[in-house]
Structures are given as C-alpha cells and as structure tokens.
GROMACS .gro file of C-alpha atoms in nm:
model
  256
    1MET     CA    1  12.557  12.317   8.464
    2GLY     CA    2  12.468  12.311   8.095
    3ASN     CA    3  12.120  12.327   7.948
    4ARG     CA    4  12.155  11.971   7.822
    5ILE     CA    5  12.049  11.841   8.163
    6LEU     CA    6  11.751  12.070   8.198
    7ILE     CA    7  11.524  11.868   7.968
    8ILE     CA    8  11.426  11.505   8.022
    9SER     CA    9  11.129  11.312   7.897
   10LEU     CA   10  10.943  11.304   8.227
   11VAL     CA   11  10.816  11.573   8.462
   12LEU     CA   12  10.958  11.577   8.814
   13VAL     CA   13  10.735  11.720   9.083
   14MET     CA   14  10.874  11.913   9.376
   15VAL     CA   15  10.718  11.783   9.695
   16ALA     CA   16  10.726  12.085   9.921
   17ALA     CA   17  10.647  12.410   9.742
   18ALA     CA   18  10.473  12.548  10.049
   19VAL     CA   19  10.775  12.469  10.262
   20ILE     CA   20  11.009  12.631  10.013
   21ALA     CA   21  10.808  12.952  10.044
   22ILE     CA   22  10.915  12.979  10.408
   23GLY     CA   23  11.270  12.853  10.348
   24ILE     CA   24  11.419  12.506  10.349
   25VAL     CA   25  11.733  12.417  10.538
   26VAL     CA   26  11.959  12.235  10.295
   27TRP     CA   27  12.169  12.028  10.529
   28SER     CA   28  12.351  11.798  10.293
   29PHE     CA   29  12.459  11.689   9.946
   30ARG     CA   30  12.757  11.758   9.729
   31GLY     CA   31  13.006  12.035   9.785
   32ASP     CA   32  12.982  12.259   9.477
   33GLY     CA   33  12.810  12.547   9.651
   34ARG     CA   34  12.452  12.422   9.644
   35GLY     CA   35  12.454  12.229   9.971
   36GLY     CA   36  12.574  12.292  10.322
   37GLY     CA   37  12.425  12.420  10.641
   38THR     CA   38  12.329  12.254  10.963
   39ALA     CA   39  12.509  11.935  11.053
   40ALA     CA   40  12.424  11.740  11.365
   41SER     CA   41  12.667  11.536  11.570
   42PRO     CA   42  12.693  11.178  11.442
   43PRO     CA   43  12.503  10.911  11.637
   44PRO     CA   44  12.689  10.666  11.858
   45SER     CA   45  12.870  10.388  11.677
   46ALA     CA   46  12.673  10.069  11.632
   47SER     CA   47  12.797   9.746  11.776
   48PRO     CA   48  12.953   9.492  11.536
   49ALA     CA   49  12.648   9.272  11.587
   50ALA     CA   50  12.418   9.551  11.470
   51GLU     CA   51  12.634   9.625  11.167
   52GLU     CA   52  12.637   9.262  11.055
   53SER     CA   53  12.261   9.229  11.030
   54PRO     CA   54  12.102   8.960  10.811
   55GLU     CA   55  11.965   9.012  10.464
   56PRO     CA   56  11.630   9.196  10.440
   57SER     CA   57  11.319   8.988  10.492
   58PRO     CA   58  11.093   8.945  10.187
   59GLU     CA   59  10.788   8.980  10.413
   60PRO     CA   60  10.613   9.316  10.463
   61SER     CA   61  10.677   9.501  10.786
   62THR     CA   62  10.358   9.565  10.981
   63ASP     CA   63  10.502   9.802  11.241
   64ALA     CA   64  10.746  10.093  11.235
   65ASP     CA   65  10.960   9.917  11.498
   66ASP     CA   66  10.960   9.586  11.309
   67LEU     CA   67  11.285   9.650  11.125
   68VAL     CA   68  11.372   9.468  10.805
   69ASN     CA   69  11.738   9.508  10.903
   70PRO     CA   70  11.775   9.449  11.280
   71GLY     CA   71  12.008   9.704  11.439
   72TRP     CA   72  11.940   9.968  11.173
   73LYS     CA   73  11.720  10.277  11.224
   74LEU     CA   74  11.398  10.390  11.061
   75ALA     CA   75  11.356  10.690  10.831
   76THR     CA   76  11.020  10.830  10.722
   77ALA     CA   77  10.917  11.001  10.398
   78GLU     CA   78  10.563  11.081  10.507
   79TYR     CA   79  10.441  11.259  10.195
   80TYR     CA   80  10.514  10.952   9.983
   81ASP     CA   81  10.401  10.701  10.246
   82PHE     CA   82  10.748  10.543  10.270
   83TYR     CA   83  10.942  10.390  10.554
   84TYR     CA   84  11.300  10.290  10.480
   85GLU     CA   85  11.601  10.201  10.693
   86VAL     CA   86  11.964  10.309  10.717
   87PRO     CA   87  12.251  10.161  10.921
   88TYR     CA   88  12.279  10.306  11.269
   89SER     CA   89  12.638  10.424  11.259
   90ASP     CA   90  12.741  10.746  11.079
   91TRP     CA   91  12.395  10.830  10.942
   92ARG     CA   92  12.184  11.140  11.005
   93ILE     CA   93  11.809  11.128  10.940
   94SER     CA   94  11.624  11.448  10.856
   95PRO     CA   95  11.418  11.561  11.156
   96GLY     CA   96  11.114  11.626  10.935
   97ARG     CA   97  10.965  11.827  10.651
   98GLY     CA   98  11.150  12.152  10.592
   99ASN     CA   99  11.493  11.996  10.653
  100ASP     CA  100  11.534  11.810  10.327
  101ILE     CA  101  11.798  11.790  10.058
  102GLY     CA  102  11.750  12.022   9.762
  103PHE     CA  103  11.907  12.177   9.455
  104ASP     CA  104  11.900  12.539   9.347
  105GLU     CA  105  11.953  12.459   8.980
  106ASP     CA  106  11.938  12.812   8.839
  107ASP     CA  107  12.105  12.991   9.134
  108ASP     CA  108  11.804  13.210   9.208
  109GLY     CA  109  11.800  13.137   9.579
  110GLU     CA  110  11.510  12.890   9.563
  111LEU     CA  111  11.530  12.514   9.555
  112ASP     CA  112  11.408  12.361   9.229
  113TYR     CA  113  11.427  11.995   9.332
  114VAL     CA  114  11.371  11.863   9.683
  115TRP     CA  115  11.395  11.522   9.843
  116GLU     CA  116  11.157  11.440  10.124
  117GLY     CA  117  11.243  11.223  10.424
  118ALA     CA  118  11.615  11.251  10.353
  119SER     CA  119  11.911  11.085  10.526
  120SER     CA  120  12.287  11.131  10.487
  121TYR     CA  121  12.591  10.913  10.544
  122LEU     CA  122  12.922  11.057  10.671
  123GLN     CA  123  12.834  11.423  10.654
  124SER     CA  124  13.120  11.661  10.575
  125PRO     CA  125  13.400  11.409  10.514
  126CYS     CA  126  13.590  11.722  10.408
  127ASP     CA  127  13.512  12.088  10.476
  128ASP     CA  128  13.380  12.150  10.124
  129TRP     CA  129  13.191  11.824  10.064
  130GLY     CA  130  12.838  11.751  10.184
  131ALA     CA  131  12.825  11.376  10.250
  132ARG     CA  132  12.942  11.042  10.115
  133ALA     CA  133  12.584  10.929  10.043
  134ASP     CA  134  12.229  11.061  10.058
  135VAL     CA  135  11.886  10.899  10.046
  136GLY     CA  136  11.548  11.056   9.979
  137ALA     CA  137  11.202  11.029   9.824
  138PHE     CA  138  11.076  11.215   9.518
  139GLY     CA  139  10.767  11.218   9.296
  140VAL     CA  140  10.712  11.186   8.920
  141LEU     CA  141  10.411  11.345   8.751
  142ASP     CA  142  10.223  11.207   8.452
  143SER     CA  143  10.382  10.862   8.450
  144THR     CA  144  10.287  10.514   8.564
  145ASP     CA  145  10.577  10.338   8.390
  146THR     CA  146  10.823  10.246   8.663
  147GLU     CA  147  11.063  10.073   8.421
  148ASP     CA  148  11.093  10.385   8.206
  149SER     CA  149  11.104  10.642   8.484
  150ALA     CA  150  11.341  10.480   8.735
  151PRO     CA  151  11.658  10.523   8.522
  152LYS     CA  152  11.560  10.876   8.419
  153VAL     CA  153  11.519  10.984   8.780
  154ALA     CA  154  11.849  10.814   8.874
  155GLU     CA  155  12.033  10.990   8.593
  156ARG     CA  156  11.882  11.321   8.696
  157TRP     CA  157  12.015  11.289   9.051
  158GLY     CA  158  12.355  11.186   8.916
  159GLU     CA  159  12.365  11.500   8.702
  160LEU     CA  160  12.242  11.735   8.973
  161GLY     CA  161  12.447  11.583   9.251
  162TYR     CA  162  12.784  11.587   9.076
  163SER     CA  163  12.783  11.878   8.832
  164GLY     CA  164  12.956  12.204   8.918
  165LYS     CA  165  12.868  12.557   8.819
  166LYS     CA  166  13.125  12.585   8.541
  167GLU     CA  167  13.046  12.472   8.187
  168ASP     CA  168  13.322  12.210   8.192
  169GLN     CA  169  13.200  12.061   8.523
  170ALA     CA  170  12.903  11.860   8.399
  171SER     CA  171  12.888  11.501   8.517
  172SER     CA  172  12.804  11.219   8.278
  173THR     CA  173  12.580  10.921   8.350
  174GLU     CA  174  12.533  10.570   8.216
  175VAL     CA  175  12.251  10.332   8.298
  176ARG     CA  176  12.402  10.009   8.429
  177SER     CA  177  12.081   9.812   8.474
  178VAL     CA  178  11.703   9.827   8.521
  179GLU     CA  179  11.537   9.534   8.693
  180PRO     CA  180  11.198   9.446   8.843
  181LEU     CA  181  11.184   9.504   9.218
  182GLU     CA  182  10.960   9.339   9.475
  183ALA     CA  183  11.009   9.484   9.824
  184ASN     CA  184  10.788   9.437  10.128
  185GLY     CA  185  10.464   9.428   9.932
  186LEU     CA  186  10.567   9.695   9.678
  187SER     CA  187  10.619   9.622   9.307
  188GLY     CA  188  10.819   9.840   9.071
  189HIS     CA  189  11.163   9.874   8.917
  190LEU     CA  190  11.515   9.943   9.038
  191ALA     CA  191  11.759  10.137   8.819
  192ILE     CA  192  12.134  10.154   8.882
  193VAL     CA  193  12.321  10.442   8.718
  194ASP     CA  194  12.697  10.504   8.714
  195VAL     CA  195  12.821  10.863   8.729
  196THR     CA  196  13.151  11.005   8.606
  197VAL     CA  197  13.239  11.304   8.823
  198PRO     CA  198  13.408  11.605   8.659
  199ASP     CA  199  13.741  11.737   8.786
  200GLY     CA  200  13.763  12.038   9.011
  201LEU     CA  201  13.452  12.004   9.228
  202SER     CA  202  13.647  11.945   9.548
  203GLU     CA  203  13.961  11.777   9.673
  204CYS     CA  204  13.720  11.542   9.850
  205ALA     CA  205  13.518  11.459   9.538
  206PRO     CA  206  13.532  11.104   9.403
  207GLU     CA  207  13.606  11.021   9.041
  208LYS     CA  208  13.294  10.804   9.022
  209ALA     CA  209  12.954  10.782   9.189
  210VAL     CA  210  12.652  10.553   9.173
  211VAL     CA  211  12.276  10.606   9.202
  212TYR     CA  212  12.016  10.345   9.298
  213THR     CA  213  11.655  10.453   9.229
  214ALA     CA  214  11.345  10.246   9.300
  215ALA     CA  215  11.018  10.357   9.139
  216PHE     CA  216  10.668  10.252   9.247
  217LEU     CA  217  10.315  10.363   9.169
  218ASP     CA  218  10.183  10.638   9.394
  219GLU     CA  219   9.866  10.481   9.526
  220GLU     CA  220   9.746  10.809   9.678
  221ARG     CA  221   9.787  11.019   9.362
  222GLU     CA  222   9.655  10.876   9.038
  223GLY     CA  223   9.887  10.892   8.739
  224ARG     CA  224  10.202  10.951   8.945
  225LEU     CA  225  10.503  10.758   9.066
  226ARG     CA  226  10.699  10.780   9.389
  227THR     CA  227  11.069  10.705   9.403
  228LEU     CA  228  11.337  10.634   9.661
  229SER     CA  229  11.698  10.702   9.565
  230VAL     CA  230  12.042  10.643   9.714
  231VAL     CA  231  12.315  10.865   9.567
  232ALA     CA  232  12.667  10.775   9.677
  233ASP     CA  233  13.032  10.850   9.613
  234ALA     CA  234  13.224  10.551   9.479
  235GLY     CA  235  13.586  10.442   9.476
  236VAL     CA  236  13.689  10.622   9.796
  237SER     CA  237  13.797  10.454  10.117
  238ASP     CA  238  13.492  10.561  10.317
  239ALA     CA  239  13.233  10.499  10.043
  240LEU     CA  240  12.901  10.335  10.120
  241SER     CA  241  12.909   9.983   9.977
  242GLU     CA  242  12.666   9.892   9.702
  243SER     CA  243  12.544   9.600   9.909
  244ARG     CA  244  12.435   9.854  10.173
  245MET     CA  245  12.274  10.070   9.906
  246ARG     CA  246  12.067   9.776   9.787
  247ARG     CA  247  11.967   9.683  10.142
  248ILE     CA  248  11.848  10.040  10.204
  249ILE     CA  249  11.637  10.028   9.887
  250GLU     CA  250  11.500   9.683   9.972
  251SER     CA  251  11.391   9.804  10.316
  252VAL     CA  252  11.132  10.043  10.167
  253ARG     CA  253  10.765   9.980  10.250
  254ASP     CA  254  10.437  10.164  10.298
  255ILE     CA  255  10.372  10.351  10.621
  256GLY     CA  256  10.006  10.259  10.619
   0.00000   0.00000   0.00000
C-alpha cells in the first residue's frame, strides 16, 4: 500500500488501544494477508418471511428487542453507543470487544485501525477471502462536521479494505454521494463511495466494491464523531445488495 493513502485531512481514532495490547483476534475482512482467523459456523437460514421484512421504521427504537427490521438480529457497538441490525441469514456478529475487524497497515504485527461491534456477511466465500461484506463502528477525533468526515472515512475503508501489499495493488475510490441522514433520532450524513479493486488480490476478489458510511456527533465525547460503515464486494453473484446496506445503516440508533 502506497504512502498516498497514509495522509488524510482528518484524524481517525483507534477505539481499543488497551485491547490491542493484549492481542485482538482479527476474524474477518479482505483476503490480502491482513485478515483471517477464527470463523464461526453460520447461523441457521432465515425463513423467507424474515428475509422479506418491511422498510425500517422512522421512529426511534426504545428497546434492544424492538427491531427496526423484524426478523433481523441486533448488533452492538458499545463504545460508540450504537445498536444496528443485520439480516439473520449468513451473518456473524462479533461476540464482543477484542474480536473486532482491524488493519495492520505497516505490517508491524499490531493493528492500526480497528472497528468496534463488527459483523460480517458470508465469511470465507473462498479460502483466501475474508467476507463479502463487513460492518463496524469507528471514531473521528477533532471534527464535528459529519458532511465533511463521512466521505473521508468511507474512502479510507475502501483503500484499506481493498489494497494489497504490492505497490501496484492500491485500490482507487470515488465519492458517489453525500446526503443528510435522519435515522431513529440521530442526525448526520451518509456517504456512498465506489471502490475500484486492483488485480491480483485473490481469485475471489471482486472488480468493484462499495462503502456506506454514516457519521454522527459523539454525544459522550466532545469534539468527536462516531461512524458506522458497511464495506461490501460488488458485482459478484453473492454480493450484499445496496438496498440491504442502506437498511443496515438506517437501523442504527443509540443504546441509551
């Protein structure tokens, strides 16, 4: 990965430095040597009725079991005070802090960027590929501008998630849109970024990918933002649909 992606005009904060000190299990993400590890058996398939759930409700959820998408399952990013939901079938939810998705950007054996409260869709579709999609929460220091930060965070995940170790294996990104987002009592912005995937990462790698990132103020930490992102392969037969990606994002709400 080239130095061109090491500098962006916002500061990303790693959420679990103390956890990293004792070792994080990286159980998902792309297949270029930075992911891997412990994969659980997939959950039972959902019924067709559960899969065809209605559109998310615009009203806030007041209880963890009061799902925005009936038939889906709840994921928790406790540090950032987020609940969000993923479809029941073919998803694995991180069992808690210390089992999150991360990137060892400089290959020094320590994770430089970590998602909290992570979930993955269709883990290991091939032996050398992490998952077809991943979701997780992340923080941004020294910013309260959700419109400016959402696309920068989305581009960052597109670069990290789909760039290989060789100099000619850097992904490229393009911001498709940035729009205001109102979701279950939260106000911020949603950025959609398209990713062009370099050749040679894996036989399982897609040619394209897409990132949805929602950014909101961090009410617990002044001067910071909290984000929820969905990073997904595109253009393959088992890809997560963008309508599902949007429904995942629109299910986000405060825990408290």
